[in-house]
Short mmCIF file of C-alpha atoms and ligand atoms in Angstrom, two decimals:
data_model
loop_
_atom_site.label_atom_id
_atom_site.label_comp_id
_atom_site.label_asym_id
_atom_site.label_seq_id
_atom_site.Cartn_x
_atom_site.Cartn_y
_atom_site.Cartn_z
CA UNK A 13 -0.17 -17.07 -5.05
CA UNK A 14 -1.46 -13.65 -6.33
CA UNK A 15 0.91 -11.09 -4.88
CA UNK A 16 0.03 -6.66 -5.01
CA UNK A 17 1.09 -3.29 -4.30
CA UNK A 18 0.59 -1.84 -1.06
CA UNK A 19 -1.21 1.50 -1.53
CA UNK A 20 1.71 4.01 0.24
CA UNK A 21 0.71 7.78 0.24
CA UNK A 22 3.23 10.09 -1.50
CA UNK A 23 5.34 6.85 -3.19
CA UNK A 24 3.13 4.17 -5.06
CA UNK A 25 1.03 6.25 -7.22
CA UNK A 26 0.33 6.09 -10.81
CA UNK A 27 4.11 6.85 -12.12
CA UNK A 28 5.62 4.44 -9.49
CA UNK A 29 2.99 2.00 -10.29
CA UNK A 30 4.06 2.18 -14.24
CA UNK A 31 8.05 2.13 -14.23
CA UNK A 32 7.77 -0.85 -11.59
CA UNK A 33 5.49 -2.93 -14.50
CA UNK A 34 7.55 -1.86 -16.93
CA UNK A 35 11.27 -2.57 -15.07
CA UNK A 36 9.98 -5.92 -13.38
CA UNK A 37 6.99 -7.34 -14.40
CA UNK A 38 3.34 -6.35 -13.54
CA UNK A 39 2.11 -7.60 -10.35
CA UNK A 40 -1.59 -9.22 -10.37
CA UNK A 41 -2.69 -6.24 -8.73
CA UNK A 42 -2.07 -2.57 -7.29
CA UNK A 43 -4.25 -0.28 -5.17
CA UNK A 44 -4.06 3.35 -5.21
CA UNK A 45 -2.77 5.26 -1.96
CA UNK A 46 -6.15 6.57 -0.46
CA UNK A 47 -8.38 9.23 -2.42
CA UNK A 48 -10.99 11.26 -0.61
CA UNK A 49 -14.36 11.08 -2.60
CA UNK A 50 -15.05 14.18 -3.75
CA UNK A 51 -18.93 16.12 -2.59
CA UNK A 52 -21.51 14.42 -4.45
CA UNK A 53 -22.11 15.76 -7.45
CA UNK A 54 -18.25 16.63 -7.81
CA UNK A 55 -15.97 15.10 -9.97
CA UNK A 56 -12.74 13.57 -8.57
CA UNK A 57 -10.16 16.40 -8.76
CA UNK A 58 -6.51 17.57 -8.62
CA UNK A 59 -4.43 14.50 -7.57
CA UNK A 60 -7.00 12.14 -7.21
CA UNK A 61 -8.08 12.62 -10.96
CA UNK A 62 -4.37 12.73 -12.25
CA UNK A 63 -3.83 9.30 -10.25
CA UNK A 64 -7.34 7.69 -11.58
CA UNK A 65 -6.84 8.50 -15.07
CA UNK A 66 -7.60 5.26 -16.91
CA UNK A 67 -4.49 6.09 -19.66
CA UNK A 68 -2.29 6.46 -16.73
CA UNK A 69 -2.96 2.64 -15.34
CA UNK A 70 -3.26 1.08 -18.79
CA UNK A 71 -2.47 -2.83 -18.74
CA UNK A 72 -2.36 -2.70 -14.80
CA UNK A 73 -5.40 -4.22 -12.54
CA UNK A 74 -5.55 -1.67 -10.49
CA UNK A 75 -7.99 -0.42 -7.27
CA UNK A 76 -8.94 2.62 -6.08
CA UNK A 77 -8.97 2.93 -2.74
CA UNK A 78 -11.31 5.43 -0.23
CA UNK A 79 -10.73 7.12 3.06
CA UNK A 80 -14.16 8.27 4.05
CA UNK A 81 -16.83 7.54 6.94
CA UNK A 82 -19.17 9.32 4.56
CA UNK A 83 -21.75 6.25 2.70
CA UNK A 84 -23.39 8.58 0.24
CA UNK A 85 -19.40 9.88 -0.79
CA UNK A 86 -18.26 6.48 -0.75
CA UNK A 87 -21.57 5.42 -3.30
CA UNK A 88 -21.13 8.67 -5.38
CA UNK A 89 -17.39 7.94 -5.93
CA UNK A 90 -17.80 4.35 -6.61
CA UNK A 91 -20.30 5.09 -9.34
CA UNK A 92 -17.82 7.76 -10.96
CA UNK A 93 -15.01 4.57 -10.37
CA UNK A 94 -17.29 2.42 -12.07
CA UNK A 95 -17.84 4.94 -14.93
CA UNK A 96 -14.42 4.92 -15.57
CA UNK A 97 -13.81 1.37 -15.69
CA UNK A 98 -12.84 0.43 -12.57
CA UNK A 99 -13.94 -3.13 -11.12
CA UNK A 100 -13.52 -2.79 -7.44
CA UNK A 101 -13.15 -0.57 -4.98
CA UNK A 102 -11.16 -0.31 -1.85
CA UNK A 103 -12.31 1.18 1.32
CA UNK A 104 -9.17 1.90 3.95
CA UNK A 105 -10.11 1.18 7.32
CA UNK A 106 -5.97 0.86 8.33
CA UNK A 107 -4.55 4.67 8.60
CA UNK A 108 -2.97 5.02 11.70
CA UNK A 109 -2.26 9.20 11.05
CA UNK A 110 -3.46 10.83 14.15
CA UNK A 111 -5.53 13.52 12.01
CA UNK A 112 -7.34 11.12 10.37
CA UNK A 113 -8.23 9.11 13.24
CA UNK A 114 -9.19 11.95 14.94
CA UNK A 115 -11.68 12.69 12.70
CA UNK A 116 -13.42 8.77 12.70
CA UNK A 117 -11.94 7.69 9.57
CA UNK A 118 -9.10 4.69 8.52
CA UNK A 119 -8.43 2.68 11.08
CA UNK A 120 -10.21 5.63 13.97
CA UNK A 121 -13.40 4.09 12.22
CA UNK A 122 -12.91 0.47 14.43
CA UNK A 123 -13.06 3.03 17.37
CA UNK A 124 -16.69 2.67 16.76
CA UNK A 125 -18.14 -0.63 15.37
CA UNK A 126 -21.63 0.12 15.47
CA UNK A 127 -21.53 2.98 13.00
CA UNK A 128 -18.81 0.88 11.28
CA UNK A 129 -21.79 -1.97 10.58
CA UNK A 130 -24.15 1.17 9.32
CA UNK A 131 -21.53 2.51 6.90
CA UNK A 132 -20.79 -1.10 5.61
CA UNK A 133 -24.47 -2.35 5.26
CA UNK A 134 -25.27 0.83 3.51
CA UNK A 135 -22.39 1.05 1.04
CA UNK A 136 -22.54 -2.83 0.38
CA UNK A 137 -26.17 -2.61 -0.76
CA UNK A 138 -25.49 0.33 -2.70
CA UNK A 139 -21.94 0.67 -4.61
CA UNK A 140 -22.25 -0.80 -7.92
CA UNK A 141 -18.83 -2.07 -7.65
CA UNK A 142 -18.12 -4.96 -5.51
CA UNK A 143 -16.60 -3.48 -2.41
CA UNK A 144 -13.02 -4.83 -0.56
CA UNK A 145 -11.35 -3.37 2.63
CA UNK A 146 -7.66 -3.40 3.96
CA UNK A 147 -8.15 -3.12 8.28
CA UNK A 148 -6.53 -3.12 11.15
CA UNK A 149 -7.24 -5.31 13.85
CA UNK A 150 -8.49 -2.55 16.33
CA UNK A 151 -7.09 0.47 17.96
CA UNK A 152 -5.27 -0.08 20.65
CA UNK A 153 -5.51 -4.40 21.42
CA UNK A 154 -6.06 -7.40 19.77
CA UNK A 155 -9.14 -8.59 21.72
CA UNK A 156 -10.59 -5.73 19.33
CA UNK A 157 -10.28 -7.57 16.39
CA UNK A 158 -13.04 -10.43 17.24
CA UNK A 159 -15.97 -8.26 17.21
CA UNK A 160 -14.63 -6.03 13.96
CA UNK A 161 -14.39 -9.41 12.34
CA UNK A 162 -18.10 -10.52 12.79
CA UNK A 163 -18.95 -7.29 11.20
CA UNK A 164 -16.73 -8.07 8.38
CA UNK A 165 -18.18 -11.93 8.14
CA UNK A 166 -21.69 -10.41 7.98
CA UNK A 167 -21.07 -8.21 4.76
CA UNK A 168 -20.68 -9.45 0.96
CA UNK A 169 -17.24 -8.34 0.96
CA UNK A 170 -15.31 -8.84 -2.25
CA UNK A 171 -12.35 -9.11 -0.33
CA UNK A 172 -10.81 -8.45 3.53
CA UNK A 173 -7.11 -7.58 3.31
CA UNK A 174 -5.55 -7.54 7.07
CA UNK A 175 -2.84 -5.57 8.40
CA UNK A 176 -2.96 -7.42 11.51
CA UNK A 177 -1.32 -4.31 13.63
CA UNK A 178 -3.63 -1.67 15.91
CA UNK A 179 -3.49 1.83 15.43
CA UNK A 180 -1.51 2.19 18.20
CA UNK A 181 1.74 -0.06 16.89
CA UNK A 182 1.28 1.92 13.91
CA UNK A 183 3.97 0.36 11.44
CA UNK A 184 6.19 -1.31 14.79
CA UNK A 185 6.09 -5.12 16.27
CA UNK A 186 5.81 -7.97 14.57
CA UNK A 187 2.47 -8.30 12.92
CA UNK A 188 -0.34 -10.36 14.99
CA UNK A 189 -0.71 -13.31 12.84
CA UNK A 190 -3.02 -14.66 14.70
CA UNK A 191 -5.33 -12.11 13.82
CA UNK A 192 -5.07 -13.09 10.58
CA UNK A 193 -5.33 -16.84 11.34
CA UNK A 194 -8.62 -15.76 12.79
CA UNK A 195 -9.56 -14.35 9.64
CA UNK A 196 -8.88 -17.19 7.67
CA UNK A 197 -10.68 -19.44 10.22
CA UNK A 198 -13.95 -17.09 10.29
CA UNK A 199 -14.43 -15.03 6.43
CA UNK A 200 -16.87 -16.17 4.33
CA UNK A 201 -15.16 -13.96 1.61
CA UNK A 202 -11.41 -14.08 0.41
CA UNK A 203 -8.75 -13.05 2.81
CA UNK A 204 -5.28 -11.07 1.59
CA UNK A 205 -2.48 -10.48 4.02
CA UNK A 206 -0.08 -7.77 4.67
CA UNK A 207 2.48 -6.48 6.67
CA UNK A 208 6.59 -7.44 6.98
CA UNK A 209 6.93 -9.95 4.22
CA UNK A 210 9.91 -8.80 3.00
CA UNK A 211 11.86 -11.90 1.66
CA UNK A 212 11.32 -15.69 0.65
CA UNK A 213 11.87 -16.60 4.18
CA UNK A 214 9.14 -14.15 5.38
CA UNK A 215 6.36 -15.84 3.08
CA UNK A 216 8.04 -19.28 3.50
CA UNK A 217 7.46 -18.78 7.47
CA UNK A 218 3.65 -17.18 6.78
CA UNK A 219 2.80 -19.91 4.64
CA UNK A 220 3.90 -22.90 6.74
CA UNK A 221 2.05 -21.13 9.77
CA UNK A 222 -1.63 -20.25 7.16
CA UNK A 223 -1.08 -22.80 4.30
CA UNK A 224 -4.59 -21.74 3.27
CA UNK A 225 -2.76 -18.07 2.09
CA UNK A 226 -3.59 -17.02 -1.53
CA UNK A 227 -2.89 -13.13 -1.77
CA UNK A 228 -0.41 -11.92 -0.11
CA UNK A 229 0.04 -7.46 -0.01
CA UNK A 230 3.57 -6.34 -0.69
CA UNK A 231 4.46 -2.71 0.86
CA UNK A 232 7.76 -1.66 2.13
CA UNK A 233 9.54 -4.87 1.00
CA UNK A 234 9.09 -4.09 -2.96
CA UNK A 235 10.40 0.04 -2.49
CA UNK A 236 13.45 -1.64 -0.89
CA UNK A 237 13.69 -4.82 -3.93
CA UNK A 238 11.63 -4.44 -6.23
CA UNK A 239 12.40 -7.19 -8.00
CA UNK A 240 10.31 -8.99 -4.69
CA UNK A 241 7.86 -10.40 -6.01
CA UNK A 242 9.99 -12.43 -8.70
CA UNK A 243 12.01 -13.70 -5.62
CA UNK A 244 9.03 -14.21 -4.33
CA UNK A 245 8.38 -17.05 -6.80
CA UNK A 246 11.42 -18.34 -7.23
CA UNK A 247 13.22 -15.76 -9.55
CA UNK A 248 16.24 -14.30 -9.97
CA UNK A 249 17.88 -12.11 -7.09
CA UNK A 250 17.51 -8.22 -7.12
CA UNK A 251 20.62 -7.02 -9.96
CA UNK A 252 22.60 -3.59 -9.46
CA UNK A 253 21.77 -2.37 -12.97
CA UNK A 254 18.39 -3.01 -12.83
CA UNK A 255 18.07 -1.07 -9.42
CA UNK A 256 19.77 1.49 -11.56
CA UNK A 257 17.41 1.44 -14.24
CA UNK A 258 14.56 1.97 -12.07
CA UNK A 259 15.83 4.19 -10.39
CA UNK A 260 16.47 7.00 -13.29
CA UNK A 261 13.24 5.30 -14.85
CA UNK A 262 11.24 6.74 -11.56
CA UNK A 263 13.04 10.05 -11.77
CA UNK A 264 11.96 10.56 -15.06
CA UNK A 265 8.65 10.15 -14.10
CA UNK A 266 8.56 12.17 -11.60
CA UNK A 267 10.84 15.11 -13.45
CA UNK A 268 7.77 14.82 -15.94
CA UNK A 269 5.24 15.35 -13.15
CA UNK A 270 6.55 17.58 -10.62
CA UNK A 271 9.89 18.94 -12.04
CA UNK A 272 12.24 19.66 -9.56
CA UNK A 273 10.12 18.69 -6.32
CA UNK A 274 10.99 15.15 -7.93
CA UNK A 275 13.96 15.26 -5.64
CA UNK A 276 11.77 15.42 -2.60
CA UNK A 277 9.82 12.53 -3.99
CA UNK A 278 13.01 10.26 -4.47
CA UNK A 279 14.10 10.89 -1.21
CA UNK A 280 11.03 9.33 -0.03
CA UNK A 281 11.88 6.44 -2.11
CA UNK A 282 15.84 6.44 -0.89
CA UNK A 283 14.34 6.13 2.72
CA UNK A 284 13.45 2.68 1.59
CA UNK A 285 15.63 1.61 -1.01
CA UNK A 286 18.61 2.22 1.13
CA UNK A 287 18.40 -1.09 2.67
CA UNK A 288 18.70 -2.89 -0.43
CA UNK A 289 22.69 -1.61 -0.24
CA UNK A 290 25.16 -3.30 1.87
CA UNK A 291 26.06 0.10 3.58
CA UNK A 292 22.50 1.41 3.65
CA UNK A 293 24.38 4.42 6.50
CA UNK A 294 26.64 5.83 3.74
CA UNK A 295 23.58 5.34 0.80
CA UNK A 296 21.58 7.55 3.32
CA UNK A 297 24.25 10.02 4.31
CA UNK A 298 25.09 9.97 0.30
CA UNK A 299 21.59 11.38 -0.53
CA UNK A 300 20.45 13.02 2.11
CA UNK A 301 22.93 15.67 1.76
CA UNK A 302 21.88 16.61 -1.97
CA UNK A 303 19.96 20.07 -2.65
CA UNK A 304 19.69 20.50 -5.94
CA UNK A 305 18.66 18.52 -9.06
CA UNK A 306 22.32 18.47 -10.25
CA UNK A 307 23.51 17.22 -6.99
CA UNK A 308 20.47 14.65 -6.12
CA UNK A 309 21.46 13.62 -10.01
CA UNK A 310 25.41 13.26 -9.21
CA UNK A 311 24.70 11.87 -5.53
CA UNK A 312 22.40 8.99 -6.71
CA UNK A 313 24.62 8.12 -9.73
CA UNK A 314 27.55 7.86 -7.59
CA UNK A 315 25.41 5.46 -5.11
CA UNK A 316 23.80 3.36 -7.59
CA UNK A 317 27.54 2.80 -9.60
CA UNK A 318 29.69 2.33 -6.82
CA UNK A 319 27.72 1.03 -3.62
CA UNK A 320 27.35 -2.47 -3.85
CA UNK A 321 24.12 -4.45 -3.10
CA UNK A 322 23.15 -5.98 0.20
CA UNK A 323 23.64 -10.25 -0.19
CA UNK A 324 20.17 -10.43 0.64
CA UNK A 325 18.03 -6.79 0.39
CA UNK A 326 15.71 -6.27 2.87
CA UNK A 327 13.64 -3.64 4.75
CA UNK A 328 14.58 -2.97 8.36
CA UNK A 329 11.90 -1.38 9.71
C1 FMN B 7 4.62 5.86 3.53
C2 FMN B 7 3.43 4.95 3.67
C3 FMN B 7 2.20 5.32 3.12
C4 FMN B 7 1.09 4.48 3.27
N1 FMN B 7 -0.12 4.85 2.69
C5 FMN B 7 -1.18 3.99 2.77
C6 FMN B 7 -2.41 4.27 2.08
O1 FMN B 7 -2.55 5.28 1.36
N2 FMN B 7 -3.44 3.39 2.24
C7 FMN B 7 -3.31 2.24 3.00
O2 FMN B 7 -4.27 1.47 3.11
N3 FMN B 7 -2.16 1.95 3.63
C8 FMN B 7 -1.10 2.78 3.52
N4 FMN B 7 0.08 2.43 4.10
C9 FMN B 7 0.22 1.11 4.76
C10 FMN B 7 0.71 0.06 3.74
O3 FMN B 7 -0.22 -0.12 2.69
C11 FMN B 7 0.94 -1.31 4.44
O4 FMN B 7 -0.26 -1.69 5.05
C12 FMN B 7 2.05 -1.25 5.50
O5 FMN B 7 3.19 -0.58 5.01
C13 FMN B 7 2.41 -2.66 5.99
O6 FMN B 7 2.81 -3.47 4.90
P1 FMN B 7 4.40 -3.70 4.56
O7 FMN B 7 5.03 -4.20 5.83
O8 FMN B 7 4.39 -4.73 3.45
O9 FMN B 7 4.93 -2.38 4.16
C14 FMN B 7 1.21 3.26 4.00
C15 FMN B 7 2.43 2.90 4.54
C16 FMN B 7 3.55 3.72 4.39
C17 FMN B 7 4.86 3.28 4.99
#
């Protein structure tokens, strides 16, 4: 079973991406939270360039991954991702953000399939890197999904990863596994899936229902245990000093990036890793309440030596 990263705007980027390698283990993959192509012509900038950097994903496999319903941005990025070494890239066709779907792009590009098939024709026959997408099933109801799906089958895709959910659940209700059943059933192409596995008995119950699985994405289940994917296959359980390391490993990396708007950042990150406490109200109440560095830095010490650990962590969405 090959297990990745989710791509999560504002958390799994390149320094999250590095300290969870180094703490637990590199996972057989990671994709970037989305990047805009820059214009043609343009070089990747600002955050997007910081995040691409090939000495800041050394020793990972990792994917960059596109928001765009633009074919000659998507090309011209591609060929600047295959410049820098890059050997895939990722287009997301799953953002349920109501500005982006407003403007036709993540998962308000299924709104309309026809220009959909365009786009996809086009950039299939001319990235020069082999081109995967991570979808949606549809906007607002499953019957969606079957017509999406032969646009999918028709295409050379390297890879479809589903995040059988509409736009309109956005990240609520149980995932529609029969959308990804479907999937399986129909692709020509490798299938991933993604969405709520969160402990052994989450794959356990995905893989006796799709034996046929082979990737499985790992999202909000790894910021709440990271050590996940070891569980996963059959490895120790999640320990309270290595949640510890991590955790100042992270906030070093983000002190190093963004100085004192780390705080911000590892709140983010508390908003999930919470869970993986026993009393995941007092863990929140604990860190919500810091302002400054000193007190984030005396808050999550406190947590991290004297809460104990859940008996099994998990995310509760
Ligand atoms: C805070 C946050 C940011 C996300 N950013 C992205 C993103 O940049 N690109 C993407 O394709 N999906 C993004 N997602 C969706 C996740 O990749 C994943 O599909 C979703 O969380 C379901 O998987 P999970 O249940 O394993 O978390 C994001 C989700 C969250 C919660």
């Amino acid at each position: 079973m090959l297990f990745s990263l989710a791509p999560m705007e504002g958390i799994t980027g390149h320094a999250f991406r590095q300290v969870h390698a180094a703490c637990f283990g590199a996972l057989d993959r990671y994709y970037t939270p989305f990047l805009t192509p820059p214009q043609v012509g343009s070089a990747f900038g600002g955050r997007a360039r910081k995040e691409l950097d090939p000495a800041a994903n050394r020793g990972l496999d990792v994917v960059p991954q596109l928001l765009t319903n633009d074919a000659d941005r998507f090309v011209w990025a591609a060929r600047l991702l295959a410049d820098m070494g890059y050997a895939e890239v990722n287009l997301n066709l799953g953002c349920p953000s109501g500005t982006v779907v407003a403007k036709g792009r993540g998962s308000g590009f299924l709104r309309d399939p026809d220009a959909l098939e365009a786009f996809l024709q086009d950039v299939c026959a001319r990235s020069p890197l082999p081109v995967s997408v991570k979808t949606r099933i549809g906007i607002a109801d499953d019957a969606e999904y079957g017509r999406i799906l032969g646009i999918y089958c028709r295409l050379p895709l390297k890879e479809l990863i589903v995040h059988p959910r509409v736009q309109k659940d956005r990240y609520q209700g149980k995932p529609r596994w029969e959308a990804y059943g479907e999937t399986l059933a129909r692709a020509p192409f490798p299938v991933a899936y993604n969405g709520d596995i969160c402990c052994r008995a989450d794959l356990d119950a995905l893989c006796a229902a799709y034996p046929q699985t082979r990737h499985v994405m790992l999202g909000r289940g790894i910021l709440t245990n990271p050590a996940l994917a070891r569980e996963l296959r059959g490895g120790g359980a999640l320990a309270a000093s290595e949640l510890a390391r991590f955790h100042d490993e992270l906030y070093g990396a983000y002190k190093a990036e963004i100085g004192g708007n780390a705080v911000f950042r590892m709140k983010e990150w508390w908003s999930y890793a919470k869970f993986a406490f026993a009393d995941s109200t007092a863990v929140h109440r604990a860190v919500r309440k810091a302002r400054t560095t000193a007190e984030y830095e005396a808050a999550a010490a406190r947590v991290l030596s004297a809460q104990p650990l859940a008996s099994s962590p998990r995310f509760e969405g």
